[in-house]
CSV table of C-alpha atoms and ligand atoms in Angstrom, one decimal:
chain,number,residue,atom,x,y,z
A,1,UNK,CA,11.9,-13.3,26.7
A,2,UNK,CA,9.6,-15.2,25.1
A,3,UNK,CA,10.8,-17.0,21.9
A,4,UNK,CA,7.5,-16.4,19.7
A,5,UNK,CA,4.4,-14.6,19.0
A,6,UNK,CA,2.2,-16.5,16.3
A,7,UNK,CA,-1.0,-14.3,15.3
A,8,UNK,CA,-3.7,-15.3,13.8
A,9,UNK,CA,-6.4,-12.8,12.2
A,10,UNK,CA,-9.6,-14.1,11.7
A,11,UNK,CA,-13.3,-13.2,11.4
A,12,UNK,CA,-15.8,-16.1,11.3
A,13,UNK,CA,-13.5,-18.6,11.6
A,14,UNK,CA,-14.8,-20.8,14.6
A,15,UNK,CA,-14.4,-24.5,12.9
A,16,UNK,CA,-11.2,-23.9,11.4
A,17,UNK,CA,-10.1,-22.4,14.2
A,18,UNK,CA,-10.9,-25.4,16.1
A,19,UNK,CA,-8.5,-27.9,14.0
A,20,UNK,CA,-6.1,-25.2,13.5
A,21,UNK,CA,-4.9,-24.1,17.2
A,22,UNK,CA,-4.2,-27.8,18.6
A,23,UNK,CA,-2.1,-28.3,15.0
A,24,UNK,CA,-0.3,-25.3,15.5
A,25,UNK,CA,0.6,-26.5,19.0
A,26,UNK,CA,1.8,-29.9,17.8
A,27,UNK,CA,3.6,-27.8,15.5
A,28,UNK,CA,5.2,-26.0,18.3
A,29,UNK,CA,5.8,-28.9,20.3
A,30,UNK,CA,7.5,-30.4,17.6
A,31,UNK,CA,10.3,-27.6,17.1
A,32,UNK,CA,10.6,-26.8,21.2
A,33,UNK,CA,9.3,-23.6,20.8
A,34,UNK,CA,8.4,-21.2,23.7
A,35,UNK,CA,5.4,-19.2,22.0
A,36,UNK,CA,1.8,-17.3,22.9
A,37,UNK,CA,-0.8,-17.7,20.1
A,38,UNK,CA,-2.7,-14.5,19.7
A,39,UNK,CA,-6.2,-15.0,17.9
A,40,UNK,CA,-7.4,-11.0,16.4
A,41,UNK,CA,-10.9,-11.3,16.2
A,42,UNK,CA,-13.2,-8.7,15.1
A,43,UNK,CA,-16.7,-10.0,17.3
A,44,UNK,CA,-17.1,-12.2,14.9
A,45,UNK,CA,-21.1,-13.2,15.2
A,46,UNK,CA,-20.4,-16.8,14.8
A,47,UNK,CA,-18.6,-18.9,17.3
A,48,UNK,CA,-15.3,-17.7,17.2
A,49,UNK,CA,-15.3,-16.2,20.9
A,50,UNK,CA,-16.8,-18.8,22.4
A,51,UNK,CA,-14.7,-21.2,20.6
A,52,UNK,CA,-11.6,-19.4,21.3
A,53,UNK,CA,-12.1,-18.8,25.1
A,54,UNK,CA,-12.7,-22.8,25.3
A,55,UNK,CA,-9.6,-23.6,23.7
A,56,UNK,CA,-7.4,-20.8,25.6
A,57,UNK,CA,-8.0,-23.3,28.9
A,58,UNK,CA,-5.3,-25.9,26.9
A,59,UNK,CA,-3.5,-24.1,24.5
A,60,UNK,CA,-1.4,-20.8,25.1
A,61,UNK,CA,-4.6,-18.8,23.3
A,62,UNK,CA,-4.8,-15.2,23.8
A,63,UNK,CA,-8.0,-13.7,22.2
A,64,UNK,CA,-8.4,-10.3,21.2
A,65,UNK,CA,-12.0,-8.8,20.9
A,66,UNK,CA,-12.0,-5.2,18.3
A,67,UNK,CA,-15.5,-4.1,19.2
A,68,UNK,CA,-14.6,-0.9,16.9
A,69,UNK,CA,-12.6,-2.0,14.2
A,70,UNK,CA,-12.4,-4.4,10.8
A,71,UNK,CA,-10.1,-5.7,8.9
A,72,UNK,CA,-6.9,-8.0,8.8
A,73,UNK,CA,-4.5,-5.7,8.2
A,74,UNK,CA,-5.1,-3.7,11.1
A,75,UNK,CA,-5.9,-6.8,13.0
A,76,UNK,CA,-2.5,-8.1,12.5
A,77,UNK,CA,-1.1,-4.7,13.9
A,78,UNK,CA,-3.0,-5.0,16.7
A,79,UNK,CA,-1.9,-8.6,17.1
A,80,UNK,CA,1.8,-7.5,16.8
A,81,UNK,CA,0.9,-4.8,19.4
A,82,UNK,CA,0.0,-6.9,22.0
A,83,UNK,CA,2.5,-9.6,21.0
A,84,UNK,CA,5.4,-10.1,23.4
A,85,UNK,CA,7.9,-12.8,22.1
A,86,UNK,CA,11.3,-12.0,20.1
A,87,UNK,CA,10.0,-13.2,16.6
A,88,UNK,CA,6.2,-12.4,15.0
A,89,UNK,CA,5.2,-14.9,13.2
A,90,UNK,CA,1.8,-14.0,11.0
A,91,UNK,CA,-0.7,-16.8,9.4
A,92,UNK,CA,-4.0,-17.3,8.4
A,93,UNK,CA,-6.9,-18.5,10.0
A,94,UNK,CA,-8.8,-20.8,7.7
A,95,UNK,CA,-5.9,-23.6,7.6
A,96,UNK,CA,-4.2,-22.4,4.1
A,97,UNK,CA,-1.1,-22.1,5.8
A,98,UNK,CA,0.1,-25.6,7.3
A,99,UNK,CA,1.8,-24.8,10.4
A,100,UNK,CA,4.2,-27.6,10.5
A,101,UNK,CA,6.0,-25.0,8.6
A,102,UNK,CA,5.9,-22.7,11.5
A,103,UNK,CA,9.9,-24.2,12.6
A,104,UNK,CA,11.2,-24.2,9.6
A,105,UNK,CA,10.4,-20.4,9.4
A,106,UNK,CA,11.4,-19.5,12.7
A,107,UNK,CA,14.9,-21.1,12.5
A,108,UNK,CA,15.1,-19.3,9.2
A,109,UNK,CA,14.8,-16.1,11.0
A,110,UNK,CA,17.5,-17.1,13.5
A,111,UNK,CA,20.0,-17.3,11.2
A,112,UNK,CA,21.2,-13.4,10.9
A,113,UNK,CA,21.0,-11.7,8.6
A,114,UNK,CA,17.8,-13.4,7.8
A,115,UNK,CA,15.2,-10.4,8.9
A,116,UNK,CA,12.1,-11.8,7.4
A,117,UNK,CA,10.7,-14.7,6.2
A,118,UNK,CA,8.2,-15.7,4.1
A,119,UNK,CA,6.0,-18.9,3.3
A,120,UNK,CA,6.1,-19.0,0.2
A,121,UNK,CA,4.1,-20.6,-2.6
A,122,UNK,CA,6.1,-19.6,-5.5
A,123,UNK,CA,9.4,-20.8,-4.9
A,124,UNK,CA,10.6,-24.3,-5.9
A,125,UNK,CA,8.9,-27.1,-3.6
A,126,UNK,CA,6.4,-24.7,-3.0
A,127,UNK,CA,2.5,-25.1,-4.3
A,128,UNK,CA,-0.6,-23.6,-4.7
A,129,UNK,CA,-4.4,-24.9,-4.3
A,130,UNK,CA,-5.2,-27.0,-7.1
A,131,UNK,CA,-8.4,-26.1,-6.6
A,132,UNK,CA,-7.6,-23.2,-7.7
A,133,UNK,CA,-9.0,-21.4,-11.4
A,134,UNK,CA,-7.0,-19.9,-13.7
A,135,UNK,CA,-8.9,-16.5,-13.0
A,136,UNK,CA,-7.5,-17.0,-9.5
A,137,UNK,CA,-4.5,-18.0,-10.0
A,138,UNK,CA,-3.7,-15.3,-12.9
A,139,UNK,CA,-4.6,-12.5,-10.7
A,140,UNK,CA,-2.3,-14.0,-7.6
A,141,UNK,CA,0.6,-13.9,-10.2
A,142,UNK,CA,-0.2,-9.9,-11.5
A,143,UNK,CA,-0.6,-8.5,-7.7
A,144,UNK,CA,3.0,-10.5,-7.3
A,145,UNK,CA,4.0,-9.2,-10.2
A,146,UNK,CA,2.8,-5.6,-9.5
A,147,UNK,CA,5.1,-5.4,-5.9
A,148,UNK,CA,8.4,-6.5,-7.8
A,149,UNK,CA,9.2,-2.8,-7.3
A,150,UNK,CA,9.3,-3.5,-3.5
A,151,UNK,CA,11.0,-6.8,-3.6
A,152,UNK,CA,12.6,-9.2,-5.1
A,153,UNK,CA,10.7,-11.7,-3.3
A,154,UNK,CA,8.9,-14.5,-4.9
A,155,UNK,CA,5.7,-14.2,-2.8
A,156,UNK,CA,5.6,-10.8,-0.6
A,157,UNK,CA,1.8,-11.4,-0.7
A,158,UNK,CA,1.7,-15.0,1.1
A,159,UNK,CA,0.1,-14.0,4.3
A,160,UNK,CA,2.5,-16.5,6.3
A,161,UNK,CA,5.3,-14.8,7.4
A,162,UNK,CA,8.1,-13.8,10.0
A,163,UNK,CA,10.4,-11.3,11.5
A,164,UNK,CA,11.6,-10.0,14.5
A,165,UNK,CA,9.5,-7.7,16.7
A,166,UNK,CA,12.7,-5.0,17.2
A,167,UNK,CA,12.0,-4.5,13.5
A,168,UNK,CA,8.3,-4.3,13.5
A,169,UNK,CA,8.7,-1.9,16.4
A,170,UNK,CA,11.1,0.4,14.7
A,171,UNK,CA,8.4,1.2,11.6
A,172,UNK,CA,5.3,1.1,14.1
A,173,UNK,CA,4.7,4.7,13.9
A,174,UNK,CA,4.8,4.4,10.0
A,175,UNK,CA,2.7,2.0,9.4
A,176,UNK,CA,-0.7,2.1,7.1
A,177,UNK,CA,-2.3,-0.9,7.4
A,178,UNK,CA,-4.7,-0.4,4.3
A,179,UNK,CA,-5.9,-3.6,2.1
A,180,UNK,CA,-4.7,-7.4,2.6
A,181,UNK,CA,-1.5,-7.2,2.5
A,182,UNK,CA,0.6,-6.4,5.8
A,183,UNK,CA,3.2,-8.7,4.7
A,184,UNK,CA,4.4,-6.6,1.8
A,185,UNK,CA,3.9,-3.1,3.8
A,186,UNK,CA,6.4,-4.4,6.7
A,187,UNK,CA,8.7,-6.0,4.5
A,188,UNK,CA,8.8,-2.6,2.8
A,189,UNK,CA,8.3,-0.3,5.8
A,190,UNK,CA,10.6,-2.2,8.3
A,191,UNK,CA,13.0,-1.9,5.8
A,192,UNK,CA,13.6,-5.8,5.8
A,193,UNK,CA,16.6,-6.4,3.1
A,194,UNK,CA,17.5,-10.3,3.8
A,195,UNK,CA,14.6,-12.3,3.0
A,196,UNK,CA,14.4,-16.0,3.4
A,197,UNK,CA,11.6,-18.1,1.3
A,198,UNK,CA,10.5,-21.5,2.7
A,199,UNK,CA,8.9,-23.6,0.2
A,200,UNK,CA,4.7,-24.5,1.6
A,201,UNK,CA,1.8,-25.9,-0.1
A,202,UNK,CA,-0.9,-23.0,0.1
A,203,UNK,CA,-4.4,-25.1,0.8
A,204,UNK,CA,-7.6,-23.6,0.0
A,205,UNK,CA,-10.3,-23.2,2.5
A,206,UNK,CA,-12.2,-25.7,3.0
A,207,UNK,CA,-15.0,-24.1,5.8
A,208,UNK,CA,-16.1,-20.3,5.4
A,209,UNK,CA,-15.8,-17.9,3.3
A,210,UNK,CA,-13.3,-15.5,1.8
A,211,UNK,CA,-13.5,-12.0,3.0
A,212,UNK,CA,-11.3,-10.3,0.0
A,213,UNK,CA,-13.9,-8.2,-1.8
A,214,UNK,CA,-13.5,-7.1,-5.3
A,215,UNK,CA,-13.1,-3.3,-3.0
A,216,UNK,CA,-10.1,-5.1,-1.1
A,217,UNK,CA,-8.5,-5.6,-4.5
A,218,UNK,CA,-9.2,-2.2,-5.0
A,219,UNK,CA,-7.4,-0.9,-2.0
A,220,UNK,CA,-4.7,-3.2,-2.6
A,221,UNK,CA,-3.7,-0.6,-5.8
A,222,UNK,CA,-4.2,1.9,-3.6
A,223,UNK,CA,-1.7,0.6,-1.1
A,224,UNK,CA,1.0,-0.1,-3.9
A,225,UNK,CA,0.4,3.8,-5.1
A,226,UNK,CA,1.6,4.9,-1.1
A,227,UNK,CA,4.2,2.4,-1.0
A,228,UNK,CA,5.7,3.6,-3.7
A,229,UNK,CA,5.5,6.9,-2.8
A,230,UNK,CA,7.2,5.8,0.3
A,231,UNK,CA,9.9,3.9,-1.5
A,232,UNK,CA,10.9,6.6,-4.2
A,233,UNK,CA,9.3,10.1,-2.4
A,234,UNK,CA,9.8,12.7,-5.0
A,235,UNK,CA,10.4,10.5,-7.6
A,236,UNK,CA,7.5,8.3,-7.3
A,237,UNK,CA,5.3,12.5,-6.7
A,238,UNK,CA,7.4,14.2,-9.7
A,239,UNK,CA,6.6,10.8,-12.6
A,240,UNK,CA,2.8,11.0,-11.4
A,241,UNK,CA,2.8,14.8,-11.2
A,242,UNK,CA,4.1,14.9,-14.8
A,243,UNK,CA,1.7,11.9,-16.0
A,244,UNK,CA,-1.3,14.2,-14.8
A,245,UNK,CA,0.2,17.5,-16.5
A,246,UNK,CA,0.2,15.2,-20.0
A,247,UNK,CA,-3.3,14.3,-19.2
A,248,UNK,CA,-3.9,17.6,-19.1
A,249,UNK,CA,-2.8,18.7,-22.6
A,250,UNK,CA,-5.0,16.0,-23.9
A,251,UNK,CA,-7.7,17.7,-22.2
A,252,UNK,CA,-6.9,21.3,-22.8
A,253,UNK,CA,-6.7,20.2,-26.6
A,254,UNK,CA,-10.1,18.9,-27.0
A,255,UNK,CA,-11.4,21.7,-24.9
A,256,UNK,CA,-9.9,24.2,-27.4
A,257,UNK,CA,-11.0,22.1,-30.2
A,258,UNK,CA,-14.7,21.6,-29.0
A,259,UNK,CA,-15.2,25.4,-27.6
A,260,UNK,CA,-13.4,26.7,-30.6
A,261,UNK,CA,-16.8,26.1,-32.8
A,262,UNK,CA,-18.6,28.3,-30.4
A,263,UNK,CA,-16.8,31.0,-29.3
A,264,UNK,CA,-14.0,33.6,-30.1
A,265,UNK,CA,-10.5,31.5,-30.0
A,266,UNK,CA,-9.1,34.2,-26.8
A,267,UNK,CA,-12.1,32.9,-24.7
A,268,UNK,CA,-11.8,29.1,-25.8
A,269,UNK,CA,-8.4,29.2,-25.1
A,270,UNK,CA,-8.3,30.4,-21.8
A,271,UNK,CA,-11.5,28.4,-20.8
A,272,UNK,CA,-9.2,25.6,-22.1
A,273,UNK,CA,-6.2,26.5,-20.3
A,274,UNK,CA,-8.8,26.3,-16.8
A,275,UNK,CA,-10.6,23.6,-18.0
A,276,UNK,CA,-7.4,21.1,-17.6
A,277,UNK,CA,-5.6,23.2,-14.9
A,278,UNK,CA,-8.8,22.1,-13.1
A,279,UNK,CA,-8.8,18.3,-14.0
A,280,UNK,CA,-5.1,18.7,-13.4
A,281,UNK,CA,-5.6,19.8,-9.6
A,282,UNK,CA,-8.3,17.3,-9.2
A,283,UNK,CA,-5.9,14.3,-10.2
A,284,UNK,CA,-2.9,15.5,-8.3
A,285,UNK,CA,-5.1,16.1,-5.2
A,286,UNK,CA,-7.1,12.7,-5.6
A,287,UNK,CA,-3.6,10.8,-7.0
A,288,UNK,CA,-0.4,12.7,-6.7
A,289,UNK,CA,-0.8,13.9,-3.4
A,290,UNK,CA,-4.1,12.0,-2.1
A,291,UNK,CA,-2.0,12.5,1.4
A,292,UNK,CA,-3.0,16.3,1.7
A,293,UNK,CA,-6.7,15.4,0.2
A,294,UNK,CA,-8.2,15.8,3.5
A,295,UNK,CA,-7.3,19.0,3.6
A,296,UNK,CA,-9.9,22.2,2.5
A,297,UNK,CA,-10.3,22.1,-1.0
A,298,UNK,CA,-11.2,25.8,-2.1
A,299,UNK,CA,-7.8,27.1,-0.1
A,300,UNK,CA,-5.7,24.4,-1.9
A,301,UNK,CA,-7.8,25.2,-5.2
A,302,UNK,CA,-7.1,29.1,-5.0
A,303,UNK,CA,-3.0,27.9,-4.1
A,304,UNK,CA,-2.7,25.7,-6.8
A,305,UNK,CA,-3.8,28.0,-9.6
A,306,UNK,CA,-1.6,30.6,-8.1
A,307,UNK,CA,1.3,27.9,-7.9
A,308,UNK,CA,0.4,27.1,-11.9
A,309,UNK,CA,0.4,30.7,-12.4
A,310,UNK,CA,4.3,31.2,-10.9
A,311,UNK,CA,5.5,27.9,-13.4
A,312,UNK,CA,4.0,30.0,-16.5
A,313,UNK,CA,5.8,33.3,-15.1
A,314,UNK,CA,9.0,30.8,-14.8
A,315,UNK,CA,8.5,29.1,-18.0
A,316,UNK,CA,8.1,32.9,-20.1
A,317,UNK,CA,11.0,33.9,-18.4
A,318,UNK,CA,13.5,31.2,-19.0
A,319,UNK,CA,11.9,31.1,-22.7
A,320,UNK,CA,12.5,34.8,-23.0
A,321,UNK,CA,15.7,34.8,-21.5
A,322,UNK,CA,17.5,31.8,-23.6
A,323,UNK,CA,16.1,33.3,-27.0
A,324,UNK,CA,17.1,36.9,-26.0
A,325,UNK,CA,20.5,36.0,-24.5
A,326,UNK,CA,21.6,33.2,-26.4
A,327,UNK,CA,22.1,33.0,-30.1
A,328,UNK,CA,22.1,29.6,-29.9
A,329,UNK,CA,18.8,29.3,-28.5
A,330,UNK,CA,17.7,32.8,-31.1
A,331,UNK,CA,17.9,29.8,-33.8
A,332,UNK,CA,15.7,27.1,-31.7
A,333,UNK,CA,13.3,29.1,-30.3
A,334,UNK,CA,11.4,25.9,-29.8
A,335,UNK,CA,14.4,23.8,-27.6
A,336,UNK,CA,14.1,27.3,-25.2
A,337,UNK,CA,10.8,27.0,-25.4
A,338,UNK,CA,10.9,23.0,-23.7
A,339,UNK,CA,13.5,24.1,-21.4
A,340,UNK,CA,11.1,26.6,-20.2
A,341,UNK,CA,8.2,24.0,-19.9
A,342,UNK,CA,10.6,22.3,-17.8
A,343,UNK,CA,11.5,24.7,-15.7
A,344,UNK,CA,8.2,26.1,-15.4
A,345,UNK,CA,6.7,22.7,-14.2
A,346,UNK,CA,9.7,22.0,-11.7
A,347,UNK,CA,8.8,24.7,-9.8
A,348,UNK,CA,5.1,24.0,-10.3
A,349,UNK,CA,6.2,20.7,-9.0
A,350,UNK,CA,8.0,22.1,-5.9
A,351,UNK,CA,5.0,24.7,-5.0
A,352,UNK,CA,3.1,21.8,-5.2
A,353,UNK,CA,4.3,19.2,-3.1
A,354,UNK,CA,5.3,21.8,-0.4
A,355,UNK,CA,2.7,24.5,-0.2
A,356,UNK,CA,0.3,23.6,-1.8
A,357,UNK,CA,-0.4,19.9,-1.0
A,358,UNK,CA,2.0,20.9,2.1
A,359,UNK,CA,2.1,16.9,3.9
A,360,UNK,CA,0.5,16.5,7.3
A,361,UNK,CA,2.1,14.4,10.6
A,362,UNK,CA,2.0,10.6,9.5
A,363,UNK,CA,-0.7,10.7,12.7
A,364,UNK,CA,-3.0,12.6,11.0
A,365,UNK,CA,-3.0,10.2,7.7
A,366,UNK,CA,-3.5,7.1,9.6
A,367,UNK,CA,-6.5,8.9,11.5
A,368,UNK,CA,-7.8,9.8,8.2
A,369,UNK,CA,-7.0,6.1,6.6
A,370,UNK,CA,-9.2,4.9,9.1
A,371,UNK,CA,-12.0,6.9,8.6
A,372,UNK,CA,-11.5,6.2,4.8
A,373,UNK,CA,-12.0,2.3,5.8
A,374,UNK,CA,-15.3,3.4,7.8
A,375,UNK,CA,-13.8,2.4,11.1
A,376,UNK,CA,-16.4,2.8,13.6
A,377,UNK,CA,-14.8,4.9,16.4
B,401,GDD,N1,-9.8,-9.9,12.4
B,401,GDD,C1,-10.0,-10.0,11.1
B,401,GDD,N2,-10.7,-8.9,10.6
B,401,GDD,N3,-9.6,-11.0,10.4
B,401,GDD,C2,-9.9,-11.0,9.1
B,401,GDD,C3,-10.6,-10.0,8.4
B,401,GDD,C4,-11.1,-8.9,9.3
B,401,GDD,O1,-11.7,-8.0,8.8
B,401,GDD,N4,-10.7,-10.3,7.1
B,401,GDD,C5,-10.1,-11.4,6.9
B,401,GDD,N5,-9.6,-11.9,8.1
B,401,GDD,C6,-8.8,-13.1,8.3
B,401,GDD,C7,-9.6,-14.4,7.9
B,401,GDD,O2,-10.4,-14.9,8.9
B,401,GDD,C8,-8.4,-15.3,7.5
B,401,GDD,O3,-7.9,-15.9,8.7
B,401,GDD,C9,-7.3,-14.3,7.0
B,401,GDD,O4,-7.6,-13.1,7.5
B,401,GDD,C10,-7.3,-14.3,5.5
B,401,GDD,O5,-8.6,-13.9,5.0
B,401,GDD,P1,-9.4,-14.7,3.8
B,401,GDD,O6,-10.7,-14.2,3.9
B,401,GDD,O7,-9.2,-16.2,4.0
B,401,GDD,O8,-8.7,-14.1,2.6
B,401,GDD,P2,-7.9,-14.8,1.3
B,401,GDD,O9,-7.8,-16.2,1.4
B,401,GDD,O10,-8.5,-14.2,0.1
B,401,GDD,O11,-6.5,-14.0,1.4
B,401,GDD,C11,-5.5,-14.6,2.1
B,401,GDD,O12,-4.8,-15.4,1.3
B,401,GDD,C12,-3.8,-14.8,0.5
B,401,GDD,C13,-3.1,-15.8,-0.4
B,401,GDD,O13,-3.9,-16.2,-1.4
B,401,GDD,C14,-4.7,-13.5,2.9
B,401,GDD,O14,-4.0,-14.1,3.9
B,401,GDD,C15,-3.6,-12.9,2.0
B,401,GDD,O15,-2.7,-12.2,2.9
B,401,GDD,C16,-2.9,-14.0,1.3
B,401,GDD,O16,-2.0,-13.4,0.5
B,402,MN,MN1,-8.1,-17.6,2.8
């Protein structure tokens, strides 16, 4: 088999691309390795095809054309799809990563356990562009910062990275390849545990331009929110779920509050109570459980204030019980009275997350992922 597949995403990228492949292949020369290099274009209108189809008559160049599709994380998938050496090796197109590193990583990842590796800019030895300003630099070290929950890597969000294509292979069907960073979503979702960090000087670009938009930052909280529903499942659904219902006392408050000037208090308290069970189900179906947000919104509406309706019913009861029952609980009326909140949201909670927001096949929130990021097919 072959001993490496190096991709390369890139978009507009013809004259880095043109000092970059021959380096890498010094590179590869250099550490006697057997390896394709697979360039992910997406028709770039410059001269990255042309360019690319001159240099695959001396280098090992495969070039991949997406007619239908943007963006680098998916382009790195469909690199890693069409890849076919033992170890995947990902890096950049616009010469920030210096592929004389490209050995050091890959005998990293020989060395088992090792089942990633990362170039990394944030380890000792390692550097970022000077160039650089602070602005930059600050918000590098927050979205770092922001995946600790993920990994105790030093930099998950390099973009110059390794591992074996068994492990890539066994998460395929999992993946979600929103935002810019791949790297941290199959060191996550291959379920990599022994990470290796080589030390590499990150370079800025010198030729092009940057294609991570203010709305690529964006997506890149987006992606941390499913990852770590992915990591911690109910957990990571029941903390948001409650965050949104304290939201919602805030809001039923100042509903009651406002309304209360105008009309009689029964009325402004029950236009209160549906004022915030609405934001509530808006959140949770925008946040919570954004998964089942594709779904029709008047059926999940109608479910969700019947499922708010059962945790009031559960919350009366256990009330009622423990102050009935209990003569403990006769003389703190208001400890039954949490315990009931409690158990009235928990099974507001459960209703929620599997009838109401009930989750679709992992298929069907790719397909709609895609259509999010305007894919053109
Ligand atoms: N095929 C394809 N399609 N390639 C893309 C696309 C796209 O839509 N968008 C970007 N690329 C390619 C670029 O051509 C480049 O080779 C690489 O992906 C990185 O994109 P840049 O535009 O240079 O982004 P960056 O420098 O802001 O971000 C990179 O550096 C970070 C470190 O600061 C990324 O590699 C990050 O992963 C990395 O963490
Ligand atoms: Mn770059």
């Amino acid at each position: 088999m072959l001993q490496l597949s190096i991709i390369i995403p890139a978009y507009c990228e013809a004259e880095n691309l043109k000092v970059l492949i021959p380096r890498v292949n010094q590179a590869l020369t250099a550490a006697s390795l057997d390896a394709e290099i697979i360039v992910v274009d997406d028709n770039s209108p410059d001269e990255t095809i042309p360019v690319c189809e001159a240099l695959s008559a001396s280098y090992p160049l495969r070039l991949i054309t997406r007619k239908h599709e943007r963006g680098l994380s998916s382009a790195v998938l469909a690199g890693m799809d069409a890849a076919v050496g033992e170890f995947l090796l990902v890096m950049d197109a616009d010469l920030s990563h210096p592929p004389e590193k490209i050995g050091e990583l890959v005998s990293a990842l020989h060395q088992r356990p090792t089942d990633f590796v990362i170039g990394s800019r944030y380890i000792e030895g390692g550097s970022t562009a000077q160039s650089r300003g602070w602005y930059r630099k600050w918000k590098s070290r927050v979205a770092t910062w922001l995946s600790r929950p993920f990994t105790s890597a030093r930099d998950p969000l390099a973009g110059f990275f390794a591992l074996r294509r068994q492990s890539y292979q066994k998460a395929r069907g999992i993946l979600n390849p929103i935002g810019y960073k791949i790297g941290l979503e199959l060191l996550v979702k291959c379920r990599c545990q022994n990470v290796v960090e080589i030390p590499v000087d990150f370079t800025d670009r010198v030729t092009g331009t940057s294609k991570f938009s203010l709305k690529e930052q964006l997506r890149f909280l987006k992606h941390l929110k499913r990852l770590f529903d992915f990591k911690y499942q109910n957990y990571a659904y029941f903390t948001q779920f409650a965050l949104i219902g304290l939201t919602g006392v805030f809001v039923n408050l100042q509903m009651l509050a406002l309304l209360s000037h105008w009309i009689i208090s029964p009325l402004a308290v029950a236009l209160a109570i549906w004022t915030s069970m609405s934001t509530n189900f808006l959140l949770n179906r925008n946040i919570t459980f954004s998964y089942a947000k594709h779904q029709p919104v008047l059926k999940q509406y109608l479910s969700y204030c019947g499922s708010c309706l059962t945790g009031a019913v559960c919350n009366w009861l256990t009330t009622m019980v423990l102050s009935q029952t209990f003569p403990f609980f006769e003389q703190r009326i208001l400890l039954a009275a949490f315990i009931g909140i409690l158990v009235g949201m928990g099974f507001n909670f459960l209703l929620c997350r599997y009838l109401v927001f009930s989750r679709h096949k992992p298929e069907v929130e790719i397909a709609a992922t895609k259509k999010e990021l305007g894919h053109i097919d």
